[in-house]
mmCIF file of N, CA and C in Angstrom:
data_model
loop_
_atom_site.group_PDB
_atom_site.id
_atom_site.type_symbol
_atom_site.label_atom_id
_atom_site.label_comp_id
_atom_site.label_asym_id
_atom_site.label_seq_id
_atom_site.Cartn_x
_atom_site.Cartn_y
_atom_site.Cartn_z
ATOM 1 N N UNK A 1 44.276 139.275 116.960
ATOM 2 C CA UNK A 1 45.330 138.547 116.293
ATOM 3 C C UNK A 1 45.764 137.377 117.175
ATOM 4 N N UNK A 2 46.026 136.081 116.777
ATOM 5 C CA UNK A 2 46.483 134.697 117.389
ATOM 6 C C UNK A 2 45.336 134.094 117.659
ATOM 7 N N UNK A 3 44.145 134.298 117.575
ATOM 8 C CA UNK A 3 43.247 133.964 118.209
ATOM 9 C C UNK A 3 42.540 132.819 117.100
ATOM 10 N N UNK A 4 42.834 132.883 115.828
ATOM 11 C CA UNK A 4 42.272 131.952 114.842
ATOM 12 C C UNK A 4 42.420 130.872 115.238
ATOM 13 N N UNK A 5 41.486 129.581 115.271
ATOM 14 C CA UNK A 5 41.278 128.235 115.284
ATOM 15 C C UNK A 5 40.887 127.606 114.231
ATOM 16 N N UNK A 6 41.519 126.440 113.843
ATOM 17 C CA UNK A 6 41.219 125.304 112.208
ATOM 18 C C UNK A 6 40.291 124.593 113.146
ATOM 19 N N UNK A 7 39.165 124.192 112.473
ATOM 20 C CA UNK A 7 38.142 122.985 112.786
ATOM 21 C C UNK A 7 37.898 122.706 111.173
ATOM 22 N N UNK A 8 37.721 121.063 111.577
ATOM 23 C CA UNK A 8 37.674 120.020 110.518
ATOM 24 C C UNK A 8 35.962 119.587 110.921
ATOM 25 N N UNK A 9 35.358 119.344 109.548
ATOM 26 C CA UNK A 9 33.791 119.333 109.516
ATOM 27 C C UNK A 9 33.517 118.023 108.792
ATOM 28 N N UNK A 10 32.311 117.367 109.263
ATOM 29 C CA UNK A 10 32.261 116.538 108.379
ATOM 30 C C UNK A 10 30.745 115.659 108.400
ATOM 31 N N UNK A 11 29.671 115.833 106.897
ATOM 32 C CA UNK A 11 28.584 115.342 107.167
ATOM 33 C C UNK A 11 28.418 113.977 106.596
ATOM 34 N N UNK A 12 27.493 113.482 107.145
ATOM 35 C CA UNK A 12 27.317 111.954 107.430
ATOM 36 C C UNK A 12 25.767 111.825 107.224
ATOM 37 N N UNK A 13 25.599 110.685 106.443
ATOM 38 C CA UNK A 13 23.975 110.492 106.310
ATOM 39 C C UNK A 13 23.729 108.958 106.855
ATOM 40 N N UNK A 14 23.274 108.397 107.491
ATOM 41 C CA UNK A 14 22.633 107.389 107.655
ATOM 42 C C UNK A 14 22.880 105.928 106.755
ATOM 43 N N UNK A 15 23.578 104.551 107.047
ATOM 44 C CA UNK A 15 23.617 103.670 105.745
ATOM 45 C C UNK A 15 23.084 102.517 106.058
ATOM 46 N N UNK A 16 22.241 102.306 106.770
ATOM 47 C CA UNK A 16 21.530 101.339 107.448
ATOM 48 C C UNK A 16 22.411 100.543 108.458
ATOM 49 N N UNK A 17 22.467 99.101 108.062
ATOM 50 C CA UNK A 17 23.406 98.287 109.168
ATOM 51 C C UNK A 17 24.798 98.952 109.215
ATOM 52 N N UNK A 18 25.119 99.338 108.097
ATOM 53 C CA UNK A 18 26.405 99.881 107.690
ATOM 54 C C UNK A 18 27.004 100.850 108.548
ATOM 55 N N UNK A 19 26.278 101.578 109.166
ATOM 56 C CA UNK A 19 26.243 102.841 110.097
ATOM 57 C C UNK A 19 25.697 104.257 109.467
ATOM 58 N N UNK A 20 26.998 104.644 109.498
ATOM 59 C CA UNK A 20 27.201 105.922 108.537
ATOM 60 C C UNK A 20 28.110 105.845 107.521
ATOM 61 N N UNK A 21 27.620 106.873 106.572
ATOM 62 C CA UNK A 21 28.752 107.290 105.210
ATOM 63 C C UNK A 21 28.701 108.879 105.083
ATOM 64 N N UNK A 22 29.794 109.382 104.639
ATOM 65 C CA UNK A 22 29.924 110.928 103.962
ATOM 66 C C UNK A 22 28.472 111.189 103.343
ATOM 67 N N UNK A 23 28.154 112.229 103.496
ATOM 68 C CA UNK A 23 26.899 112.531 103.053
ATOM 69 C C UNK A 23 27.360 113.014 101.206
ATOM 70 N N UNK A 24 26.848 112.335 100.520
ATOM 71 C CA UNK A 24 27.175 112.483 98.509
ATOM 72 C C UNK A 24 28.489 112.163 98.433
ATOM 73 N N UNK A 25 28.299 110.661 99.218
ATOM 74 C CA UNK A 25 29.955 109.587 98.899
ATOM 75 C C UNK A 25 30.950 110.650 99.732
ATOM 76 N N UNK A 26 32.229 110.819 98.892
ATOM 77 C CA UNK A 26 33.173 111.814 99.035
ATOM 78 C C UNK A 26 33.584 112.727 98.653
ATOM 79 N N UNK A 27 32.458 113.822 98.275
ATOM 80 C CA UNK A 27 31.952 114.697 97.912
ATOM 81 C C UNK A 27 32.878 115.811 99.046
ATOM 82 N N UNK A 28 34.093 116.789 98.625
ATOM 83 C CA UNK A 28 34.994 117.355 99.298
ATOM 84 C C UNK A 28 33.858 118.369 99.968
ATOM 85 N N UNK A 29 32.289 118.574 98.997
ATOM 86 C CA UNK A 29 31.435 119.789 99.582
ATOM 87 C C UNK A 29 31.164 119.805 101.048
ATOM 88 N N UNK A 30 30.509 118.214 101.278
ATOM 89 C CA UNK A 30 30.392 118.497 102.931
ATOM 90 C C UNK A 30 31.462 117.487 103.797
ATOM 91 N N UNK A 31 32.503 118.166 103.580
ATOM 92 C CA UNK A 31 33.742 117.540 104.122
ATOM 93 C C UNK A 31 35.002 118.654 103.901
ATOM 94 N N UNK A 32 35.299 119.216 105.457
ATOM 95 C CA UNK A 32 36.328 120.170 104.829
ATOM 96 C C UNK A 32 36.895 120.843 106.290
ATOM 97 N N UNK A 33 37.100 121.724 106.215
ATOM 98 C CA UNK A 33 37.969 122.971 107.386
ATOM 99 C C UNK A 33 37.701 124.090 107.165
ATOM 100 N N UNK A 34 36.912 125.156 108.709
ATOM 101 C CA UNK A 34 36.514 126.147 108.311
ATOM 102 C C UNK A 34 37.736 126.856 109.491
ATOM 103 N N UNK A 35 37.770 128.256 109.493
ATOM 104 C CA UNK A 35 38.839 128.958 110.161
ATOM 105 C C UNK A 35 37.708 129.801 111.100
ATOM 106 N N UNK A 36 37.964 129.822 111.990
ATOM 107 C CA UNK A 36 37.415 130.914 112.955
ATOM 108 C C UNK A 36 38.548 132.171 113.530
ATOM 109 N N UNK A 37 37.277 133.191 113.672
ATOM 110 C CA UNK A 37 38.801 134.066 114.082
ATOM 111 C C UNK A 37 38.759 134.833 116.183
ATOM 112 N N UNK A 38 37.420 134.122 116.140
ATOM 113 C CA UNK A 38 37.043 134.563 117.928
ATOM 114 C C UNK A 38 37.281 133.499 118.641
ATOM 115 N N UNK A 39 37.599 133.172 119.557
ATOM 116 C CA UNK A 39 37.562 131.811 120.706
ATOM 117 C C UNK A 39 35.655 132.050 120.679
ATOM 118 N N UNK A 40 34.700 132.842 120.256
ATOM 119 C CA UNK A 40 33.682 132.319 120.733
ATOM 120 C C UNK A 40 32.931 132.295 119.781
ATOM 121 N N UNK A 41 33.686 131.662 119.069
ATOM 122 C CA UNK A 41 33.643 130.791 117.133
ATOM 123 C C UNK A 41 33.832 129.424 117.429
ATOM 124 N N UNK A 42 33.071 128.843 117.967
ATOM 125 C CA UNK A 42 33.570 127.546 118.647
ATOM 126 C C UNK A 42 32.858 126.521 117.816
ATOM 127 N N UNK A 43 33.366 124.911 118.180
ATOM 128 C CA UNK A 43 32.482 123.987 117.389
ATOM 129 C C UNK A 43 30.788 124.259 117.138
ATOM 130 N N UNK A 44 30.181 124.713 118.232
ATOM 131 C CA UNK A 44 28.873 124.996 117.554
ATOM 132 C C UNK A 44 28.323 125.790 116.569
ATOM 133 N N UNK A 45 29.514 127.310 116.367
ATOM 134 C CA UNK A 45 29.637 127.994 115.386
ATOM 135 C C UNK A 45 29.781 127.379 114.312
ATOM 136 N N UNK A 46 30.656 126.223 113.521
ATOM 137 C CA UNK A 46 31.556 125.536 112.861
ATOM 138 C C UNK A 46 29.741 124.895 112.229
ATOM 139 N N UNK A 47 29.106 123.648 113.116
ATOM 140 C CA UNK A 47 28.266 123.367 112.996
ATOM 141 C C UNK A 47 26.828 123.636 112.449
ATOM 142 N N UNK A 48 27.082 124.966 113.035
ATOM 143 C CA UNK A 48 25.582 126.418 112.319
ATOM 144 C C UNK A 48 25.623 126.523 111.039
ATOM 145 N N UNK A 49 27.081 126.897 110.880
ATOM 146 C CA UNK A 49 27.388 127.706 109.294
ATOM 147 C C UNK A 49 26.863 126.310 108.543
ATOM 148 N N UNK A 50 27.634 125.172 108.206
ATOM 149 C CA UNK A 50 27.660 123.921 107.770
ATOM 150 C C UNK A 50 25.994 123.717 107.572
ATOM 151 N N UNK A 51 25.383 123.575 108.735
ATOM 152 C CA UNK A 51 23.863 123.142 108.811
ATOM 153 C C UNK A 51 23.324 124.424 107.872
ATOM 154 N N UNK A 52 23.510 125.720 108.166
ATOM 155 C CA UNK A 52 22.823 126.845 107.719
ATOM 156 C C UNK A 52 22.863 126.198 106.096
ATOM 157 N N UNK A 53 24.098 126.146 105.241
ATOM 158 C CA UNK A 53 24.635 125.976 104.246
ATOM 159 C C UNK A 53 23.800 124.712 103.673
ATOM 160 N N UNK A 54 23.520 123.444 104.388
ATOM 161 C CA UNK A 54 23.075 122.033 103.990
ATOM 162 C C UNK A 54 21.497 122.647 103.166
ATOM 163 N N UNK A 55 20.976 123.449 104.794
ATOM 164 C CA UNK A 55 19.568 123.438 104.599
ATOM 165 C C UNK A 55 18.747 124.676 103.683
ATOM 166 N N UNK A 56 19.524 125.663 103.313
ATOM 167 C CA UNK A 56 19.761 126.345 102.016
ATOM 168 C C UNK A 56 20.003 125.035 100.789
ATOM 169 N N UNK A 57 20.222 124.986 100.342
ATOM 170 C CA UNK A 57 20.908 124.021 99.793
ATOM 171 C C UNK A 57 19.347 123.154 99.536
ATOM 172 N N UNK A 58 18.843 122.438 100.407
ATOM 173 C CA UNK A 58 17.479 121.535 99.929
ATOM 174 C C UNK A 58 16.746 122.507 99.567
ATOM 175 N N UNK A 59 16.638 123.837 100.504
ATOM 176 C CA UNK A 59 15.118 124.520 99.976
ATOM 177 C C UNK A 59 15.381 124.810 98.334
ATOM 178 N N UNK A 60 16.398 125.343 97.906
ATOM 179 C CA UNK A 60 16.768 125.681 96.992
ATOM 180 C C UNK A 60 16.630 124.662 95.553
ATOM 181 N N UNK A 61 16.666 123.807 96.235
ATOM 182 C CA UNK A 61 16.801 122.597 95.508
ATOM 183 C C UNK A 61 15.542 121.418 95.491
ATOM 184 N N UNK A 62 14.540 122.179 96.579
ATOM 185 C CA UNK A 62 13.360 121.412 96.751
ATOM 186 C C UNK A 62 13.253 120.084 97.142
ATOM 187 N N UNK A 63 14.140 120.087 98.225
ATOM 188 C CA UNK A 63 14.356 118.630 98.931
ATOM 189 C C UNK A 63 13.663 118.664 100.110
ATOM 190 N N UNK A 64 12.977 117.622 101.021
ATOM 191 C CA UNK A 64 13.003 118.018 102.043
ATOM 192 C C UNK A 64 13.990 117.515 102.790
ATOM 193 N N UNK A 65 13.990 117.779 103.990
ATOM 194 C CA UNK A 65 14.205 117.937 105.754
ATOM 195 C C UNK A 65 15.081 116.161 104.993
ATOM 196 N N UNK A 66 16.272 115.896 105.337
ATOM 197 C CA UNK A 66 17.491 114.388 105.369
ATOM 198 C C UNK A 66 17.858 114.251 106.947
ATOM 199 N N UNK A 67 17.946 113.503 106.821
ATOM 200 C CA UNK A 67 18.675 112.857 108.460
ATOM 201 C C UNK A 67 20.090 112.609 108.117
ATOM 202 N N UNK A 68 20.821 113.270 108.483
ATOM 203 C CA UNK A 68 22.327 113.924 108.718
ATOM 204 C C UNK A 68 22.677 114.263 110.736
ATOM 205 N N UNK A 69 24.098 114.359 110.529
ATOM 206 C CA UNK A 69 24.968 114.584 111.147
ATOM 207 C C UNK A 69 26.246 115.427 111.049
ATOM 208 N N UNK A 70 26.243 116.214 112.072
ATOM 209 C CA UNK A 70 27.515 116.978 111.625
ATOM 210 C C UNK A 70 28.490 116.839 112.798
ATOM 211 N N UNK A 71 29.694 116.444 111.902
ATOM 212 C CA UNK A 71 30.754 116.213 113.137
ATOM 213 C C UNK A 71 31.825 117.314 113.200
ATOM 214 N N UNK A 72 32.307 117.441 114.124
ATOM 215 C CA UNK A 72 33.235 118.627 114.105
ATOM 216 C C UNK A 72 34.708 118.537 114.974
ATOM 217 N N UNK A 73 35.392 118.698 114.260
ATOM 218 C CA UNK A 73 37.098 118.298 115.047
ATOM 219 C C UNK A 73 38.193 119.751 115.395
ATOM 220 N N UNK A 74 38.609 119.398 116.432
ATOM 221 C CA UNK A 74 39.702 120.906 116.563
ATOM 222 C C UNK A 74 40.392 120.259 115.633
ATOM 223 N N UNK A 75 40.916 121.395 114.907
ATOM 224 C CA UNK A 75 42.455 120.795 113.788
ATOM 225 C C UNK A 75 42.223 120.381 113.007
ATOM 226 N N UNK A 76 42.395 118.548 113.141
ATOM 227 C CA UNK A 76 41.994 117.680 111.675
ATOM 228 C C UNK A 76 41.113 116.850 111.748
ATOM 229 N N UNK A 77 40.263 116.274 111.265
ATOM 230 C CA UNK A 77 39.519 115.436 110.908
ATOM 231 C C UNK A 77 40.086 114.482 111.460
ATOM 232 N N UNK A 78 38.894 113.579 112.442
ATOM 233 C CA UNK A 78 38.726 112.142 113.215
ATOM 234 C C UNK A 78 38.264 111.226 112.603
ATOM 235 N N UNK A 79 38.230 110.476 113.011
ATOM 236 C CA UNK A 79 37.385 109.161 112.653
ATOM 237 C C UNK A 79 36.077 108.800 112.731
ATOM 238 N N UNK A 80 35.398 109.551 113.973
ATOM 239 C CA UNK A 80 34.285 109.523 114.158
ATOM 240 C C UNK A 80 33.944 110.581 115.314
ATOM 241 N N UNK A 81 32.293 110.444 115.737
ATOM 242 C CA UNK A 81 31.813 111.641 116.539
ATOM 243 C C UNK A 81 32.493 110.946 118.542
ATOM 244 N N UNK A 82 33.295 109.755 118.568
ATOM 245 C CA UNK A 82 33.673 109.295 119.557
ATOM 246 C C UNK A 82 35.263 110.559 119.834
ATOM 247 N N UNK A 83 35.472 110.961 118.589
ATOM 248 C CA UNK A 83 37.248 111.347 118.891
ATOM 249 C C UNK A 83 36.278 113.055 118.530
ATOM 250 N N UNK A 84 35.234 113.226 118.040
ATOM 251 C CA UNK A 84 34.908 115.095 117.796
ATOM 252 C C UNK A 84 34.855 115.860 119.088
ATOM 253 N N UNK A 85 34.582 117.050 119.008
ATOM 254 C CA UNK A 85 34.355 117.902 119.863
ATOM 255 C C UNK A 85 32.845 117.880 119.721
ATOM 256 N N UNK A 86 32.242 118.387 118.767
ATOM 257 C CA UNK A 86 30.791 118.979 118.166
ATOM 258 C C UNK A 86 29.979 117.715 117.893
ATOM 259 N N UNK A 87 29.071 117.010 118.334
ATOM 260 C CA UNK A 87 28.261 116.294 117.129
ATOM 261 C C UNK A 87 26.755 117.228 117.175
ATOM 262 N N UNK A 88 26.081 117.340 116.013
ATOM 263 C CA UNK A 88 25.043 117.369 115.857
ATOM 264 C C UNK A 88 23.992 116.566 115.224
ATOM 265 N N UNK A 89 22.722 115.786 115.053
ATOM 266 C CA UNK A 89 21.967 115.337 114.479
ATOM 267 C C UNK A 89 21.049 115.791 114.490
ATOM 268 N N UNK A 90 20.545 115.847 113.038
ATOM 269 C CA UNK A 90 19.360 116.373 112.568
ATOM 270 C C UNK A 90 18.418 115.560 111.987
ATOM 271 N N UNK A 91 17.117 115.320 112.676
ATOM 272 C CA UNK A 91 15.820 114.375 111.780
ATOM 273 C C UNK A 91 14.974 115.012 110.954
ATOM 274 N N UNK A 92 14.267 114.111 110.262
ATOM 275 C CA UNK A 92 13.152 114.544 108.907
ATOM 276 C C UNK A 92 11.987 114.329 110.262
ATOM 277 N N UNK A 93 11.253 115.349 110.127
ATOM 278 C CA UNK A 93 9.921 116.091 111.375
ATOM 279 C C UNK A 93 9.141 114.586 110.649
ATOM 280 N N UNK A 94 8.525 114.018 111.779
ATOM 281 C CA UNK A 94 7.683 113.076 111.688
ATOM 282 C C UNK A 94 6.450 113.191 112.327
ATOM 283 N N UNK A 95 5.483 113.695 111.579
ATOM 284 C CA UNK A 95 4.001 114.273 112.243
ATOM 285 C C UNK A 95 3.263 112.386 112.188
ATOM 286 N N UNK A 96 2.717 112.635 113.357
ATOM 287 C CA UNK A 96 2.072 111.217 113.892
ATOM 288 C C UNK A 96 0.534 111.054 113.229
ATOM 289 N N UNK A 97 -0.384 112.383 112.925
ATOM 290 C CA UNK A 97 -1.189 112.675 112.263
ATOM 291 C C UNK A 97 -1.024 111.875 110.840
#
């Protein structure tokens, strides 16, 4: 008990010069706050679930492998992966073959 932490999540796809954008516009799906209830539920935990969830999500849907980012905030939602705790990036596998 007391031990719960709010982290704020948030995925990002690639917009060329533009930088980045919300991954499906502003789509509340990958944009939100998950609750943890261990201190060793930490941003990379936050990050797993989110990624686990994305990449379910294509197989299911028969997409492949997107180039995304997942950002992750104690509390509330930042501005960017400069003010996060967590960043992760993920690439589409590029065989040279």
């Amino acid at each position: 008990m007391g031990t719960e932490r709010a982290w704020a999540y948030r995925v990002e796809e690639p917009h060329g010069s533009a930088g980045w954008r919300p991954l499906g516009g502003h789509s509340p799906r990958w944009r939100g706050r998950i609750t943890t209830d261990t201190p060793r539920q930490g941003p990379e935990y936050v990050a797993a679930l989110v990624l686990t969830d994305l990449v379910t999500e294509w197989r299911v849907n028969g997409i492949g492998e997107q180039h995304v980012r997942v950002i992750v905030w104690a509390d509330e939602e930042g501005t960017g992966p400069d003010d996060g705790v967590f960043t992760v990036e993920i690439q589409p596998h590029v065989d040279s073959e």
